[in-house]
Short mmCIF file of N, CA and C in Angstrom, two decimals:
data_model
loop_
_atom_site.label_atom_id
_atom_site.label_comp_id
_atom_site.label_asym_id
_atom_site.label_seq_id
_atom_site.Cartn_x
_atom_site.Cartn_y
_atom_site.Cartn_z
N MET A 19 -88.63 -27.20 54.79
CA MET A 19 -88.00 -27.84 53.64
C MET A 19 -88.47 -29.30 53.61
N ILE A 20 -88.70 -29.79 52.42
CA ILE A 20 -89.15 -31.17 52.22
C ILE A 20 -88.17 -31.88 51.30
N VAL A 21 -87.75 -33.08 51.72
CA VAL A 21 -86.85 -33.91 50.93
C VAL A 21 -87.59 -35.17 50.54
N LEU A 22 -87.54 -35.48 49.25
CA LEU A 22 -88.10 -36.73 48.75
C LEU A 22 -86.98 -37.57 48.16
N ASN A 23 -86.91 -38.82 48.60
CA ASN A 23 -86.05 -39.81 47.96
C ASN A 23 -86.97 -40.68 47.12
N VAL A 24 -86.85 -40.56 45.81
CA VAL A 24 -87.72 -41.30 44.89
C VAL A 24 -86.87 -42.38 44.23
N TYR A 25 -87.19 -43.64 44.52
CA TYR A 25 -86.45 -44.76 43.96
C TYR A 25 -87.21 -45.28 42.74
N TYR A 26 -86.58 -45.20 41.58
CA TYR A 26 -87.13 -45.74 40.35
C TYR A 26 -86.41 -47.05 40.05
N SER A 27 -87.17 -48.08 39.67
CA SER A 27 -86.54 -49.34 39.30
C SER A 27 -87.25 -49.95 38.11
N GLY A 28 -86.45 -50.66 37.31
CA GLY A 28 -86.95 -51.34 36.12
C GLY A 28 -85.84 -51.47 35.10
N GLU A 29 -86.07 -52.33 34.13
CA GLU A 29 -85.05 -52.61 33.13
C GLU A 29 -84.68 -51.39 32.29
N ASN A 30 -85.60 -50.43 32.16
CA ASN A 30 -85.38 -49.28 31.30
C ASN A 30 -85.09 -48.00 32.07
N VAL A 31 -84.67 -48.12 33.30
CA VAL A 31 -84.50 -46.93 34.15
C VAL A 31 -83.44 -45.98 33.61
N LYS A 32 -82.38 -46.49 33.02
CA LYS A 32 -81.34 -45.61 32.48
C LYS A 32 -81.86 -44.80 31.29
N ASP A 33 -82.72 -45.40 30.48
CA ASP A 33 -83.33 -44.67 29.37
C ASP A 33 -84.25 -43.56 29.89
N TYR A 34 -84.97 -43.86 30.95
CA TYR A 34 -85.84 -42.86 31.58
C TYR A 34 -85.02 -41.66 32.05
N VAL A 35 -83.93 -41.93 32.76
CA VAL A 35 -83.10 -40.84 33.28
C VAL A 35 -82.49 -40.05 32.12
N ARG A 36 -82.04 -40.73 31.10
CA ARG A 36 -81.46 -40.05 29.94
C ARG A 36 -82.49 -39.11 29.31
N GLU A 37 -83.71 -39.58 29.15
CA GLU A 37 -84.75 -38.73 28.55
C GLU A 37 -85.12 -37.58 29.49
N MET A 38 -85.17 -37.84 30.78
CA MET A 38 -85.45 -36.77 31.75
C MET A 38 -84.38 -35.70 31.68
N GLU A 39 -83.12 -36.11 31.65
CA GLU A 39 -82.01 -35.15 31.67
C GLU A 39 -81.86 -34.40 30.34
N ASP A 40 -82.41 -34.95 29.26
CA ASP A 40 -82.35 -34.25 27.98
C ASP A 40 -83.09 -32.93 28.01
N ASP A 41 -84.15 -32.84 28.84
CA ASP A 41 -84.95 -31.61 28.80
C ASP A 41 -85.76 -31.38 30.07
N LEU A 42 -86.50 -32.36 30.51
CA LEU A 42 -87.50 -32.17 31.54
C LEU A 42 -86.92 -31.87 32.92
N ALA A 43 -85.84 -32.52 33.29
CA ALA A 43 -85.25 -32.28 34.62
C ALA A 43 -84.85 -30.82 34.80
N SER A 44 -84.31 -30.20 33.78
CA SER A 44 -83.91 -28.79 33.89
C SER A 44 -85.13 -27.90 34.10
N LYS A 45 -86.26 -28.25 33.51
CA LYS A 45 -87.49 -27.48 33.71
C LYS A 45 -87.99 -27.60 35.15
N VAL A 46 -87.88 -28.80 35.71
CA VAL A 46 -88.29 -28.98 37.12
C VAL A 46 -87.36 -28.17 38.02
N ARG A 47 -86.08 -28.18 37.73
CA ARG A 47 -85.12 -27.43 38.55
C ARG A 47 -85.42 -25.93 38.56
N GLU A 48 -86.09 -25.45 37.51
CA GLU A 48 -86.45 -24.03 37.42
C GLU A 48 -87.77 -23.70 38.10
N GLU A 49 -88.51 -24.72 38.55
CA GLU A 49 -89.79 -24.47 39.18
C GLU A 49 -89.60 -23.72 40.50
N ASN A 50 -90.58 -22.88 40.81
CA ASN A 50 -90.58 -22.13 42.06
C ASN A 50 -90.48 -23.09 43.25
N GLY A 51 -89.51 -22.84 44.13
CA GLY A 51 -89.37 -23.64 45.34
C GLY A 51 -88.49 -24.85 45.22
N ASN A 52 -88.04 -25.19 44.01
CA ASN A 52 -87.16 -26.35 43.88
C ASN A 52 -85.75 -25.99 44.31
N ILE A 53 -85.19 -26.79 45.18
CA ILE A 53 -83.83 -26.58 45.67
C ILE A 53 -82.88 -27.59 45.04
N LYS A 54 -83.36 -28.82 44.85
CA LYS A 54 -82.51 -29.87 44.29
C LYS A 54 -83.38 -30.86 43.54
N TYR A 55 -82.85 -31.38 42.43
CA TYR A 55 -83.54 -32.39 41.63
C TYR A 55 -82.45 -33.14 40.88
N ASP A 56 -81.89 -34.17 41.52
CA ASP A 56 -80.74 -34.87 40.95
C ASP A 56 -80.91 -36.38 41.04
N PHE A 57 -80.46 -37.07 39.99
CA PHE A 57 -80.51 -38.52 39.90
C PHE A 57 -79.17 -39.14 40.31
N TYR A 58 -79.24 -40.32 40.95
CA TYR A 58 -78.05 -41.06 41.37
C TYR A 58 -78.24 -42.54 41.04
N GLN A 59 -77.24 -43.13 40.42
CA GLN A 59 -77.27 -44.54 40.05
C GLN A 59 -76.86 -45.40 41.24
N SER A 60 -77.62 -46.45 41.50
CA SER A 60 -77.27 -47.40 42.55
C SER A 60 -76.02 -48.18 42.15
N VAL A 61 -75.10 -48.35 43.07
CA VAL A 61 -73.91 -49.16 42.79
C VAL A 61 -74.20 -50.64 42.95
N ASN A 62 -75.27 -50.98 43.67
CA ASN A 62 -75.62 -52.38 43.92
C ASN A 62 -76.64 -52.94 42.94
N ASN A 63 -77.39 -52.06 42.26
CA ASN A 63 -78.44 -52.51 41.38
C ASN A 63 -78.48 -51.60 40.15
N SER A 64 -78.06 -52.10 39.01
CA SER A 64 -78.00 -51.28 37.80
C SER A 64 -79.39 -50.91 37.28
N ASN A 65 -80.44 -51.54 37.81
CA ASN A 65 -81.80 -51.23 37.39
C ASN A 65 -82.52 -50.33 38.39
N GLU A 66 -81.75 -49.65 39.23
CA GLU A 66 -82.36 -48.74 40.21
C GLU A 66 -81.63 -47.40 40.22
N VAL A 67 -82.43 -46.34 40.27
CA VAL A 67 -81.92 -44.98 40.32
C VAL A 67 -82.64 -44.25 41.45
N LEU A 68 -81.90 -43.42 42.16
CA LEU A 68 -82.46 -42.58 43.21
C LEU A 68 -82.56 -41.15 42.70
N LEU A 69 -83.74 -40.57 42.83
CA LEU A 69 -83.94 -39.15 42.55
C LEU A 69 -84.09 -38.45 43.90
N VAL A 70 -83.24 -37.47 44.16
CA VAL A 70 -83.37 -36.66 45.37
C VAL A 70 -83.99 -35.34 44.97
N GLU A 71 -85.17 -35.08 45.55
CA GLU A 71 -85.88 -33.82 45.31
C GLU A 71 -85.92 -33.06 46.63
N ILE A 72 -85.60 -31.78 46.59
CA ILE A 72 -85.74 -30.93 47.77
C ILE A 72 -86.57 -29.73 47.36
N TRP A 73 -87.63 -29.48 48.15
CA TRP A 73 -88.55 -28.38 47.91
C TRP A 73 -88.55 -27.47 49.13
N SER A 74 -88.75 -26.19 48.89
CA SER A 74 -88.68 -25.22 49.98
C SER A 74 -89.80 -25.39 50.99
N ASN A 75 -90.98 -25.86 50.53
CA ASN A 75 -92.10 -26.07 51.44
C ASN A 75 -93.16 -26.94 50.76
N GLN A 76 -94.18 -27.30 51.53
CA GLN A 76 -95.24 -28.17 51.02
C GLN A 76 -96.00 -27.53 49.85
N ARG A 77 -96.23 -26.24 49.94
CA ARG A 77 -96.99 -25.55 48.89
C ARG A 77 -96.29 -25.66 47.53
N THR A 78 -94.98 -25.43 47.51
CA THR A 78 -94.27 -25.49 46.22
C THR A 78 -94.20 -26.93 45.70
N MET A 79 -94.08 -27.89 46.62
CA MET A 79 -94.08 -29.28 46.20
C MET A 79 -95.45 -29.67 45.64
N ASP A 80 -96.52 -29.19 46.29
CA ASP A 80 -97.87 -29.47 45.80
C ASP A 80 -98.08 -28.87 44.41
N GLN A 81 -97.56 -27.68 44.16
CA GLN A 81 -97.67 -27.06 42.84
C GLN A 81 -96.95 -27.90 41.79
N HIS A 82 -95.80 -28.45 42.15
CA HIS A 82 -95.07 -29.33 41.23
C HIS A 82 -95.91 -30.56 40.90
N GLN A 83 -96.60 -31.11 41.89
CA GLN A 83 -97.38 -32.33 41.70
C GLN A 83 -98.51 -32.17 40.67
N ILE A 84 -98.97 -30.93 40.46
CA ILE A 84 -100.05 -30.70 39.49
C ILE A 84 -99.57 -29.95 38.24
N SER A 85 -98.27 -29.82 38.11
CA SER A 85 -97.69 -29.07 36.99
C SER A 85 -97.69 -29.88 35.69
N ASP A 86 -97.53 -29.18 34.58
CA ASP A 86 -97.37 -29.85 33.29
C ASP A 86 -96.14 -30.75 33.29
N ASN A 87 -95.09 -30.32 34.00
CA ASN A 87 -93.88 -31.15 34.10
C ASN A 87 -94.20 -32.50 34.71
N MET A 88 -95.02 -32.51 35.76
CA MET A 88 -95.35 -33.77 36.44
C MET A 88 -96.19 -34.66 35.55
N ILE A 89 -97.07 -34.08 34.76
CA ILE A 89 -97.86 -34.88 33.80
C ILE A 89 -96.92 -35.60 32.83
N LYS A 90 -95.90 -34.89 32.36
CA LYS A 90 -94.92 -35.49 31.44
C LYS A 90 -94.08 -36.55 32.14
N ILE A 91 -93.72 -36.31 33.40
CA ILE A 91 -92.93 -37.28 34.17
C ILE A 91 -93.72 -38.57 34.33
N LYS A 92 -95.00 -38.46 34.67
CA LYS A 92 -95.84 -39.65 34.84
C LYS A 92 -95.94 -40.43 33.53
N ALA A 93 -96.06 -39.73 32.42
CA ALA A 93 -96.13 -40.40 31.12
C ALA A 93 -94.82 -41.13 30.81
N LEU A 94 -93.70 -40.51 31.12
CA LEU A 94 -92.39 -41.16 30.90
C LEU A 94 -92.24 -42.39 31.78
N LYS A 95 -92.65 -42.27 33.02
CA LYS A 95 -92.57 -43.41 33.94
C LYS A 95 -93.37 -44.58 33.39
N GLN A 96 -94.55 -44.29 32.87
CA GLN A 96 -95.38 -45.34 32.29
C GLN A 96 -94.73 -45.90 31.02
N LYS A 97 -94.19 -45.02 30.19
CA LYS A 97 -93.52 -45.44 28.95
C LYS A 97 -92.42 -46.46 29.24
N TYR A 98 -91.64 -46.20 30.30
CA TYR A 98 -90.52 -47.08 30.63
C TYR A 98 -90.87 -48.16 31.64
N GLN A 99 -92.14 -48.24 32.04
CA GLN A 99 -92.65 -49.29 32.93
C GLN A 99 -91.82 -49.39 34.21
N LEU A 100 -91.71 -48.27 34.91
CA LEU A 100 -90.90 -48.22 36.12
C LEU A 100 -91.74 -48.39 37.38
N ASN A 101 -91.12 -48.98 38.38
CA ASN A 101 -91.69 -49.04 39.72
C ASN A 101 -91.13 -47.87 40.51
N THR A 102 -91.90 -47.39 41.48
CA THR A 102 -91.49 -46.23 42.26
C THR A 102 -91.73 -46.48 43.74
N ARG A 103 -90.76 -46.07 44.53
CA ARG A 103 -90.90 -46.08 46.00
C ARG A 103 -90.42 -44.71 46.48
N ILE A 104 -91.19 -44.09 47.40
CA ILE A 104 -90.87 -42.73 47.83
C ILE A 104 -90.72 -42.67 49.34
N GLU A 105 -89.67 -41.98 49.77
CA GLU A 105 -89.46 -41.65 51.18
C GLU A 105 -89.55 -40.14 51.30
N LYS A 106 -90.30 -39.66 52.30
CA LYS A 106 -90.48 -38.22 52.48
C LYS A 106 -89.96 -37.81 53.86
N PHE A 107 -89.19 -36.72 53.86
CA PHE A 107 -88.64 -36.17 55.10
C PHE A 107 -88.96 -34.69 55.15
N GLU A 108 -89.44 -34.23 56.31
CA GLU A 108 -89.78 -32.81 56.47
C GLU A 108 -88.95 -32.23 57.62
N GLU A 109 -88.48 -31.02 57.40
CA GLU A 109 -87.77 -30.30 58.44
C GLU A 109 -88.78 -29.85 59.47
N GLU A 110 -88.49 -30.12 60.73
CA GLU A 110 -89.41 -29.70 61.80
C GLU A 110 -89.26 -28.23 62.07
N LYS A 111 -90.39 -27.56 62.28
CA LYS A 111 -90.40 -26.14 62.63
C LYS A 111 -90.05 -26.01 64.10
N GLN A 112 -89.20 -25.03 64.42
CA GLN A 112 -88.80 -24.83 65.82
C GLN A 112 -89.31 -23.52 66.33
#
């Protein structure tokens, strides 16, 4: 399992999330291997939002990265001039 914490920041971040939740986020949630795709507003910074993504494995996450959904996400991020910081966590195989 792979967990991504994606921090979006910028003056228009709330508009970005609103547009994502109108349609695109639900499509990502339906992608093969997606376990979680949820946005959270920072209580300390109104211009920052955390997206928590959980994918079943690297392969499904890689497929998401080249999907039509991701092309649209990148365009929206550019439209709203957002900065992004990503933290990645992987479950260790035992």
